[in-house]
mmCIF file of N, CA, C and O in Angstrom:
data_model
loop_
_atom_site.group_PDB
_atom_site.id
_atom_site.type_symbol
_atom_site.label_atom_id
_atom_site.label_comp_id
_atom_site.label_asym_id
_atom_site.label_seq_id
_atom_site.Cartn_x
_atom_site.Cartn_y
_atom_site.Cartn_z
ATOM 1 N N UNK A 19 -9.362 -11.524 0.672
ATOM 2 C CA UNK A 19 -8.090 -11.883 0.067
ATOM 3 C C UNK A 19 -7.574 -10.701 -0.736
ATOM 4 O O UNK A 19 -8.369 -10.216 -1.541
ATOM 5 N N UNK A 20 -6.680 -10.305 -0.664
ATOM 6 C CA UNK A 20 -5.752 -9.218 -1.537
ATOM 7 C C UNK A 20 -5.537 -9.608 -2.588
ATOM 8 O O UNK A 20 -5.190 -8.709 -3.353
ATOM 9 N N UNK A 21 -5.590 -10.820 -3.123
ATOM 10 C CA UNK A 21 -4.588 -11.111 -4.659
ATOM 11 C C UNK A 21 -4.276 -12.541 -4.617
ATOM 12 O O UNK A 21 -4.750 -13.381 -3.851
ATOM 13 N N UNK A 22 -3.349 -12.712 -5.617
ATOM 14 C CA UNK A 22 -2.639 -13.954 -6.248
ATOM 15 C C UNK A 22 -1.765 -14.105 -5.539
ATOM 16 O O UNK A 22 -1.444 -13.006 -5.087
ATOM 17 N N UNK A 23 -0.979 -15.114 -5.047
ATOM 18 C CA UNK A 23 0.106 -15.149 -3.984
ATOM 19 C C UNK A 23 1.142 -14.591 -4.763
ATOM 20 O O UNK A 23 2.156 -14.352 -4.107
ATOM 21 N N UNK A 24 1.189 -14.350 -5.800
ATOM 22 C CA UNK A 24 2.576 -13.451 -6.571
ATOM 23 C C UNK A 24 2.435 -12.133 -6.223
ATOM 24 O O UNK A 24 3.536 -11.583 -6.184
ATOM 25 N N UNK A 25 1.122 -11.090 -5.837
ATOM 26 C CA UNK A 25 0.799 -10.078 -5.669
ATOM 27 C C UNK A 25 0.847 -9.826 -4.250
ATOM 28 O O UNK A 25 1.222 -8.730 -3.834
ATOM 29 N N UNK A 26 0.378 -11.069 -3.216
ATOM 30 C CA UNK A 26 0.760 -10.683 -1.746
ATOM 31 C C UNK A 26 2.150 -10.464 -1.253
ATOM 32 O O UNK A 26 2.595 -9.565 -0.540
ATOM 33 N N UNK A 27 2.884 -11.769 -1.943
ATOM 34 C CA UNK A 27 4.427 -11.796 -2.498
ATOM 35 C C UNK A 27 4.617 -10.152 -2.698
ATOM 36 O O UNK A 27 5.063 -9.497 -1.756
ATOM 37 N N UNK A 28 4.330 -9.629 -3.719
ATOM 38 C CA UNK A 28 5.387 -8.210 -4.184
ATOM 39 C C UNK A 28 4.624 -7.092 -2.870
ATOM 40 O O UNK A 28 4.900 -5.892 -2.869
ATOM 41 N N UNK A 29 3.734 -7.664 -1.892
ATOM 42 C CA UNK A 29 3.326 -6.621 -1.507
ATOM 43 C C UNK A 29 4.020 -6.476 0.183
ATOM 44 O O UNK A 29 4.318 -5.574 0.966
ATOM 45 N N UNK A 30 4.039 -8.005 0.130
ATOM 46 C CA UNK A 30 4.333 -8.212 1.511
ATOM 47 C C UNK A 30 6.227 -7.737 1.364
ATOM 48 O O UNK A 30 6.958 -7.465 2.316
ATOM 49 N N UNK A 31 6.452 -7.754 0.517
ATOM 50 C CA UNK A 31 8.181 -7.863 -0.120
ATOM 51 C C UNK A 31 8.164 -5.943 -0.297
ATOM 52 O O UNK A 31 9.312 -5.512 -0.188
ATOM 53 N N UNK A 32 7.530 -5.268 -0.440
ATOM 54 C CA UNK A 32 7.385 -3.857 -0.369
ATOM 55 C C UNK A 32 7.103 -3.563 0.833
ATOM 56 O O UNK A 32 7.621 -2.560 1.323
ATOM 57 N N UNK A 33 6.153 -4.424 1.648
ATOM 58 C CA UNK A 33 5.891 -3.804 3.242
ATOM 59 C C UNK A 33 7.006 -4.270 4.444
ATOM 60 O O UNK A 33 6.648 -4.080 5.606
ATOM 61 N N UNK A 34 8.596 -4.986 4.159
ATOM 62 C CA UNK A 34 9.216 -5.442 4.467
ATOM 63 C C UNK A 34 10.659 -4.555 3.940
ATOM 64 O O UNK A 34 11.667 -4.273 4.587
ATOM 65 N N UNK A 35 10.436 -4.367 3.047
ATOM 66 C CA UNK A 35 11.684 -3.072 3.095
ATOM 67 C C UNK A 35 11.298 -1.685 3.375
ATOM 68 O O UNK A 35 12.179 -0.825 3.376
ATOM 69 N N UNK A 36 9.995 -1.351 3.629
ATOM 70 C CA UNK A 36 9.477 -0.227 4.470
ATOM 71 C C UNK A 36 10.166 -0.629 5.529
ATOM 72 O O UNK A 36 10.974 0.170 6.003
ATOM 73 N N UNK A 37 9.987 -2.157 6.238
ATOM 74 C CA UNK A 37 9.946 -1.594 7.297
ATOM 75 C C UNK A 37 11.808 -1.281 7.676
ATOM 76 O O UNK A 37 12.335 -0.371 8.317
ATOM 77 N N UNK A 38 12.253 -2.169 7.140
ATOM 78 C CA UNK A 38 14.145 -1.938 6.519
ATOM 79 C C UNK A 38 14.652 -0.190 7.010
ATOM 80 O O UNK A 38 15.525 0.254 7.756
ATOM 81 N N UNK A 39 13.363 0.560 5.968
ATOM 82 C CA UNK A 39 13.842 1.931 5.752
ATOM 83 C C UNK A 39 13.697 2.671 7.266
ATOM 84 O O UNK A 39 14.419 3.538 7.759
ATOM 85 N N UNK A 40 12.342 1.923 7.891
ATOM 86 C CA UNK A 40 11.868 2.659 9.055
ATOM 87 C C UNK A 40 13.174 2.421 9.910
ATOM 88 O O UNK A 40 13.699 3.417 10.407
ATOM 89 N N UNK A 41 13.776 1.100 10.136
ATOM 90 C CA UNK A 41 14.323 0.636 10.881
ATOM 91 C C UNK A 41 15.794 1.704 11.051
ATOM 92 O O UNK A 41 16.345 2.102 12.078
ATOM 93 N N UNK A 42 16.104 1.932 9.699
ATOM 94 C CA UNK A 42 16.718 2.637 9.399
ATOM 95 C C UNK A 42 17.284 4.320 9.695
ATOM 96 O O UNK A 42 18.385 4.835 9.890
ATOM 97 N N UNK A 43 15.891 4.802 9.604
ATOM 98 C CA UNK A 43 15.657 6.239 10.303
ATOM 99 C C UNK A 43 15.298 5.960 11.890
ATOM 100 O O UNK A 43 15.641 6.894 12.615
ATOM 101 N N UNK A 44 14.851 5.166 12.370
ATOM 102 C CA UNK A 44 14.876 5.329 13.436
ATOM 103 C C UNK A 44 16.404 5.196 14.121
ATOM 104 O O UNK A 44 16.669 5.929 15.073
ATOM 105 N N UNK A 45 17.501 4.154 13.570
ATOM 106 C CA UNK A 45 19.121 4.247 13.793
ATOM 107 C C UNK A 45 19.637 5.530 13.471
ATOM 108 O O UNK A 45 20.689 5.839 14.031
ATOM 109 N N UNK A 46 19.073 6.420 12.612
ATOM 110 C CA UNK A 46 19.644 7.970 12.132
ATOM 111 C C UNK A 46 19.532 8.715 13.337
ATOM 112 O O UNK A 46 20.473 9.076 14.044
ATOM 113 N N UNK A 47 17.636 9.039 13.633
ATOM 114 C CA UNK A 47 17.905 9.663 14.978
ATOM 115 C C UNK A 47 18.323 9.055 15.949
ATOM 116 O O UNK A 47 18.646 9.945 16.736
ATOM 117 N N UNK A 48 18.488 8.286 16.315
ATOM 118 C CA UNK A 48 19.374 7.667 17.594
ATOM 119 C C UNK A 48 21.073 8.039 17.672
ATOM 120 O O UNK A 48 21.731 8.308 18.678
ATOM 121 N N UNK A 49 21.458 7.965 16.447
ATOM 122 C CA UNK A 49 23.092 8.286 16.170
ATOM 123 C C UNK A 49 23.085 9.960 15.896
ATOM 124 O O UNK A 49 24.146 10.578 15.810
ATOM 125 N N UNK A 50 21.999 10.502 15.792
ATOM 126 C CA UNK A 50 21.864 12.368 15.888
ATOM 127 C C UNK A 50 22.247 12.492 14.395
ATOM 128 O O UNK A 50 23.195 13.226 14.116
ATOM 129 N N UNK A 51 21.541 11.787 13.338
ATOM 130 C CA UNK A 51 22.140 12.183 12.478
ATOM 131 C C UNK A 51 21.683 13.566 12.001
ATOM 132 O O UNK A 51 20.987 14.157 12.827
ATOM 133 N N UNK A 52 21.937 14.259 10.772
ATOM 134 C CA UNK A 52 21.467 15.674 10.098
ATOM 135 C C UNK A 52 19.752 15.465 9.913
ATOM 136 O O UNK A 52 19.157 14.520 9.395
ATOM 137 N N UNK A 53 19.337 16.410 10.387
ATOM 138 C CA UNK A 53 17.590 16.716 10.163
ATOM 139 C C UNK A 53 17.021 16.276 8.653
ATOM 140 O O UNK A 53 16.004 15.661 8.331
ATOM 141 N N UNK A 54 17.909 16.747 8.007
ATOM 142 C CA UNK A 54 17.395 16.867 6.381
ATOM 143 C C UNK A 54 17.630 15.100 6.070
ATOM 144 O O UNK A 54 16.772 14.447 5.476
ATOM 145 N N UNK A 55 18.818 14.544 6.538
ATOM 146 C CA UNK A 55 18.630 12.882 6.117
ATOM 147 C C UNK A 55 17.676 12.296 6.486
ATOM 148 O O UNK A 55 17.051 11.482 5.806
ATOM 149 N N UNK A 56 17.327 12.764 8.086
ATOM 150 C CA UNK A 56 16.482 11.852 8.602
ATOM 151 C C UNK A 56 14.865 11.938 7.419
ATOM 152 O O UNK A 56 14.099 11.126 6.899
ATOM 153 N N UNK A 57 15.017 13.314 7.466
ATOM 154 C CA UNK A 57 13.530 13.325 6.792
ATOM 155 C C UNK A 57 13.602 12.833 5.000
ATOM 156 O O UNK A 57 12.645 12.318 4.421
ATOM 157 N N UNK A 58 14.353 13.000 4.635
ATOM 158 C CA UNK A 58 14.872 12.360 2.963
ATOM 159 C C UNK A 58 14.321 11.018 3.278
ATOM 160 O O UNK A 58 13.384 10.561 2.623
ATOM 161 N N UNK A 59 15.016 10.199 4.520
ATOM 162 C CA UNK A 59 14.432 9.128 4.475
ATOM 163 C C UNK A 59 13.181 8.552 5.000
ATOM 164 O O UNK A 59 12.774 7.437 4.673
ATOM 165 N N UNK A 60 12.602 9.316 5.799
ATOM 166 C CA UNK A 60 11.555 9.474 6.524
ATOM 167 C C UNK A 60 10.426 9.688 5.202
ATOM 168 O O UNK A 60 9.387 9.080 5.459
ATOM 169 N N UNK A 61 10.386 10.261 4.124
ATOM 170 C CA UNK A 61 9.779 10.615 3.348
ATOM 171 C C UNK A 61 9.752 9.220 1.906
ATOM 172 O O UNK A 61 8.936 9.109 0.991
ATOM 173 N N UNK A 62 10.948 8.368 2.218
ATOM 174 C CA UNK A 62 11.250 7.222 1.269
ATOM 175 C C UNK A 62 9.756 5.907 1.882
ATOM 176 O O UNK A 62 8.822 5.240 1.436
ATOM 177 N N UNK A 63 10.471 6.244 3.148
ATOM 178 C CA UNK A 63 9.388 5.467 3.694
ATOM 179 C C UNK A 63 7.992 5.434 3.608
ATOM 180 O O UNK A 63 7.363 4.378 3.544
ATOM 181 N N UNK A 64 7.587 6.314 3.605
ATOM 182 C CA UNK A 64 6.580 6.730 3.544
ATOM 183 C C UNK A 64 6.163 6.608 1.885
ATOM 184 O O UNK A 64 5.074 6.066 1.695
ATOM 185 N N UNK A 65 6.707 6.931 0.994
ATOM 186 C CA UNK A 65 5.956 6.650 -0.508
ATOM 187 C C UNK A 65 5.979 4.954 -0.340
ATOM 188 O O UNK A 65 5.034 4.269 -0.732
ATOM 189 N N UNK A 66 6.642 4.638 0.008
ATOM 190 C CA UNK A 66 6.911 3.149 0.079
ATOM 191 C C UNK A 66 5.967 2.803 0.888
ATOM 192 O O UNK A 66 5.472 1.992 0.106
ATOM 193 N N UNK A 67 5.124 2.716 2.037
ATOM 194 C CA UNK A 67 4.054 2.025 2.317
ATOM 195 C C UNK A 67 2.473 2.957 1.872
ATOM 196 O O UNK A 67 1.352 2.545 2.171
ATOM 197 N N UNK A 68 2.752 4.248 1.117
ATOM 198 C CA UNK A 68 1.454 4.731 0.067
ATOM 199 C C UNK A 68 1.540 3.634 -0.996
ATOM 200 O O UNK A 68 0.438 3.415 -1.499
ATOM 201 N N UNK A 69 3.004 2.524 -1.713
ATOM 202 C CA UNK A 69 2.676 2.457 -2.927
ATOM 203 C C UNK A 69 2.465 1.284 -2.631
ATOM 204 O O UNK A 69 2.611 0.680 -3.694
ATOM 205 N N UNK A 70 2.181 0.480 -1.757
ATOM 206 C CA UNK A 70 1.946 -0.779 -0.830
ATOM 207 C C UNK A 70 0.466 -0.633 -0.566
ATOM 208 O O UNK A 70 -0.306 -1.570 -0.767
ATOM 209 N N UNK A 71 0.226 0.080 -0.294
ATOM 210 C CA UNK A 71 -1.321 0.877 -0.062
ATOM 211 C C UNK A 71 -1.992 0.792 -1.514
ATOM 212 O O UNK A 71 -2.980 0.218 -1.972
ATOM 213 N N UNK A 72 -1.091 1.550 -1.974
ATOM 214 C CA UNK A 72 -1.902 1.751 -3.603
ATOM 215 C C UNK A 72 -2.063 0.344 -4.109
ATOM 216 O O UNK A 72 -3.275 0.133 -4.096
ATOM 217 N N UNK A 73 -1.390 -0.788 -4.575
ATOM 218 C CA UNK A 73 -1.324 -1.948 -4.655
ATOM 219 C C UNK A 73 -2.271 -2.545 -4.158
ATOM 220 O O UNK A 73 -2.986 -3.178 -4.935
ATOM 221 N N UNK A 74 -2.558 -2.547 -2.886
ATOM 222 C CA UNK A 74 -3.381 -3.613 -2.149
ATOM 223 C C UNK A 74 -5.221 -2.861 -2.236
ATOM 224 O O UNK A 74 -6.318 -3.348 -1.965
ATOM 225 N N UNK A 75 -4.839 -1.669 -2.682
ATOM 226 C CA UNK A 75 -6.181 -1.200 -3.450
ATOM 227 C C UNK A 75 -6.809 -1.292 -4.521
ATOM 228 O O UNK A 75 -8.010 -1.341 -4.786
ATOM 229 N N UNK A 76 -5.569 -1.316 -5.330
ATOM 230 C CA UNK A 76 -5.577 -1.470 -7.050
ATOM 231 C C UNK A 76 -6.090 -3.153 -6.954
ATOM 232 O O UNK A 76 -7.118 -3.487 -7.544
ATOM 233 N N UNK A 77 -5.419 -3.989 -6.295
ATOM 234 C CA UNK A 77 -5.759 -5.643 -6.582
ATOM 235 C C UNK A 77 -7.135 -5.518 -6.003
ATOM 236 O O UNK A 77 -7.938 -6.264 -6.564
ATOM 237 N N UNK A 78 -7.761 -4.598 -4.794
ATOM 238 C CA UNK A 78 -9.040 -4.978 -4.317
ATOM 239 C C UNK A 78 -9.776 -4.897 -5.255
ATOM 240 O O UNK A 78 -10.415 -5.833 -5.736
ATOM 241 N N UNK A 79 -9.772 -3.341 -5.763
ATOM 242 C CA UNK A 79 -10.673 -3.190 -6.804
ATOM 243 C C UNK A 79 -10.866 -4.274 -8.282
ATOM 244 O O UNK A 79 -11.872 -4.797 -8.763
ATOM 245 N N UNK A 80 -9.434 -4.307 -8.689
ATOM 246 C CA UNK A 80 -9.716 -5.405 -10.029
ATOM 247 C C UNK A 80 -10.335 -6.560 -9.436
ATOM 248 O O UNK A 80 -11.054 -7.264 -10.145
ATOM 249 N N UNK A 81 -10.168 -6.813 -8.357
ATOM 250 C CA UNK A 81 -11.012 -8.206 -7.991
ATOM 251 C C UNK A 81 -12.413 -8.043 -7.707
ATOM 252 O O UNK A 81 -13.069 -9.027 -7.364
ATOM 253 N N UNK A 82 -12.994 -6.796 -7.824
ATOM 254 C CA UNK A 82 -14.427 -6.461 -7.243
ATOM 255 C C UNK A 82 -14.641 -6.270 -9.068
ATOM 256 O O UNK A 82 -15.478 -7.018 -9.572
ATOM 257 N N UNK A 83 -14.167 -5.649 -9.661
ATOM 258 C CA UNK A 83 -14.367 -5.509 -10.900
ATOM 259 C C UNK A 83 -14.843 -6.769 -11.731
ATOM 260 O O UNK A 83 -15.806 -6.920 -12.483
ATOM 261 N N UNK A 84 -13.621 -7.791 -11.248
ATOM 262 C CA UNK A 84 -13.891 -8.917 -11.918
ATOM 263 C C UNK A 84 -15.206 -10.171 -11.062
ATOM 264 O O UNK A 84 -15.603 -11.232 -11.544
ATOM 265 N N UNK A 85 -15.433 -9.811 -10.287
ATOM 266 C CA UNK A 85 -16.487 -10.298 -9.263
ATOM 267 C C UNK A 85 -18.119 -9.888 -9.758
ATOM 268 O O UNK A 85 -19.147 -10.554 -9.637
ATOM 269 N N UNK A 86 -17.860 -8.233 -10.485
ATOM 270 C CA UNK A 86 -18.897 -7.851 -11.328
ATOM 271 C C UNK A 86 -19.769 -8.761 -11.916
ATOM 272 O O UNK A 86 -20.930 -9.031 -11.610
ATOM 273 N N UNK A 87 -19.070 -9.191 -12.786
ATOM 274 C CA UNK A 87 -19.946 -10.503 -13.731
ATOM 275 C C UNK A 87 -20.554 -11.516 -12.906
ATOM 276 O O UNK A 87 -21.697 -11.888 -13.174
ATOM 277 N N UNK A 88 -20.028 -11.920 -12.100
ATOM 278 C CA UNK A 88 -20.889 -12.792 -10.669
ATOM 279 C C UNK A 88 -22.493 -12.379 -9.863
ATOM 280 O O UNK A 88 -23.544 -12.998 -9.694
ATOM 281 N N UNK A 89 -21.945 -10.862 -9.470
ATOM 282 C CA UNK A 89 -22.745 -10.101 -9.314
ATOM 283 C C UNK A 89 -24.151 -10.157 -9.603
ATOM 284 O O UNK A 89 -24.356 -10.224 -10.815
ATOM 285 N N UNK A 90 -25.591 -10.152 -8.619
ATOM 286 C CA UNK A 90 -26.897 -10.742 -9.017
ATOM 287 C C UNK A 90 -27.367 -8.843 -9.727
ATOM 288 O O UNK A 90 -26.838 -7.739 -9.596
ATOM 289 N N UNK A 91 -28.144 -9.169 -10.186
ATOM 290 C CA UNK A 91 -28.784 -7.946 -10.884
ATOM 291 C C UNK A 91 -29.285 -7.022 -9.793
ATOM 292 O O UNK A 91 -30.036 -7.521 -8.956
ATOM 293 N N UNK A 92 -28.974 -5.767 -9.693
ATOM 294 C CA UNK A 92 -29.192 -4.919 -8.818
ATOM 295 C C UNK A 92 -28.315 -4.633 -7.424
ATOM 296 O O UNK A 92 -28.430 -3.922 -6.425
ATOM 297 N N UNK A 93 -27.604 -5.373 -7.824
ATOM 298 C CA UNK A 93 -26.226 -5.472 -6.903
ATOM 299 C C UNK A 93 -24.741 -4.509 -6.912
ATOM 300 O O UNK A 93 -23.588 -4.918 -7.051
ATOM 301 N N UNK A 94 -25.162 -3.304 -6.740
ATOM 302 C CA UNK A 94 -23.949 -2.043 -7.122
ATOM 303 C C UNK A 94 -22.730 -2.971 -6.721
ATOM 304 O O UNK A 94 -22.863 -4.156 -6.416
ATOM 305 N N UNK A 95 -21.403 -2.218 -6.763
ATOM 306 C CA UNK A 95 -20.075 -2.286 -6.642
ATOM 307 C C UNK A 95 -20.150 -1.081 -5.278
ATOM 308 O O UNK A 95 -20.777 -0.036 -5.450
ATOM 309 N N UNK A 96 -19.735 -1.250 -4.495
ATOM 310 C CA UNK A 96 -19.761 -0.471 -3.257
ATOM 311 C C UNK A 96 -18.587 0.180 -3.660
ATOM 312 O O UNK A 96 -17.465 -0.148 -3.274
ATOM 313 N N UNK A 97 -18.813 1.026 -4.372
ATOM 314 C CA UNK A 97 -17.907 2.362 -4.948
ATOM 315 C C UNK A 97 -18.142 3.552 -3.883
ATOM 316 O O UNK A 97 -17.709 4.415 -4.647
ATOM 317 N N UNK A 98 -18.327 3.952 -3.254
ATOM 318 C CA UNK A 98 -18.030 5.169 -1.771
ATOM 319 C C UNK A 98 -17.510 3.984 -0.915
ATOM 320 O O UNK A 98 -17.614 4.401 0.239
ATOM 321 N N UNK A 99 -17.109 2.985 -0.880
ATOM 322 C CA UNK A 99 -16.521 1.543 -0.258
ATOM 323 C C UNK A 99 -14.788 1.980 -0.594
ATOM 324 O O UNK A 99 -13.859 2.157 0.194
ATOM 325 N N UNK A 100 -14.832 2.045 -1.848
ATOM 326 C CA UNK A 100 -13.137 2.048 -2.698
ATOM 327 C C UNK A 100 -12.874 3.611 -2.383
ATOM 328 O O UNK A 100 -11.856 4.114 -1.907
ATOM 329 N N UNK A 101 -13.912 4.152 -2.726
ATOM 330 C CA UNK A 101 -13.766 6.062 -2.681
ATOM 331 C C UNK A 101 -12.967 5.911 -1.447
ATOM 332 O O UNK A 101 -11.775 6.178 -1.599
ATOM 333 N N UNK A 102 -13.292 5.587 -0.387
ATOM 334 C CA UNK A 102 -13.064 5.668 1.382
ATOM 335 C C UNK A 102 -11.475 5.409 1.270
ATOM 336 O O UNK A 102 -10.563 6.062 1.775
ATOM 337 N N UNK A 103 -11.412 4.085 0.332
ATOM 338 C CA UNK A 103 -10.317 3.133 0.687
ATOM 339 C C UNK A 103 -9.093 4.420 0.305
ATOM 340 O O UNK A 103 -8.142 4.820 0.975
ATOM 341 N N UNK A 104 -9.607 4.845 -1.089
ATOM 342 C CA UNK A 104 -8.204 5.433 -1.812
ATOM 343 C C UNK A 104 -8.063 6.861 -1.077
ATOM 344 O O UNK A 104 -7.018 7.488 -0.901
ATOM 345 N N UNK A 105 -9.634 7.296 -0.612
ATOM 346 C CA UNK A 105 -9.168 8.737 0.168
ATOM 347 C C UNK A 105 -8.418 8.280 1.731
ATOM 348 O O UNK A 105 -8.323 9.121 2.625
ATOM 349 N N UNK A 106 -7.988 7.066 1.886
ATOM 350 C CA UNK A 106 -7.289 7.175 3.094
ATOM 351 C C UNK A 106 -5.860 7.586 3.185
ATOM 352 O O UNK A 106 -5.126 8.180 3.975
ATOM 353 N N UNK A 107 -5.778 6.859 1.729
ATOM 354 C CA UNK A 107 -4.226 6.980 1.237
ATOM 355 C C UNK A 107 -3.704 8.089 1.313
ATOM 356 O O UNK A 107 -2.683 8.525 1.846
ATOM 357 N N UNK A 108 -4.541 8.523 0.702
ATOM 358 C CA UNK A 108 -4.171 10.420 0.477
ATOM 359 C C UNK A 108 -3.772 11.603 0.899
ATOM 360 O O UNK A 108 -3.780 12.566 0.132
#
């Protein structure tokens, strides 16, 4: 599970005007628009499903964080698990 349905909410609601923007640049090059717009927006897009990314990492982790206390004794946090997650982003 990713989160609280208020958090899948803002995430799924961020991965839905990505796709708006994609939809978007892909109508630019089709109509020949200028190189430099396409990529201005090509580049919007793109922080926009990193910060969708970042989000759905940030909630994994606080939920592994808070899962901690559950956690039996000798039971790490699969931290090179999250390392992986956030170096994908990157």
């Amino acid at each position: 599970m990713i989160g609280d349905e208020e958090e899948v909410t803002s995430i799924v609601n961020r991965l839905r005007r990505a796709h708006g923007q994609l939809a978007g640049v892909i109508g630019m090059i089709e109509d020949g628009r200028d190189c430099k717009d396409v990529v201005t927006q090509l580049a919007a897009v793109s922080r926009a499903l990193d910060r969708a990314g970042f989000k759905i990492v940030a909630t994994g982790l606080r939920e592994c964080m808070l899962d901690d206390a559950d956690r039996p004794a000798g039971e790490n946090l699969d931290v090179a698990q999250l390392e992986k997650l956030f170096l994908a982003l990157a």
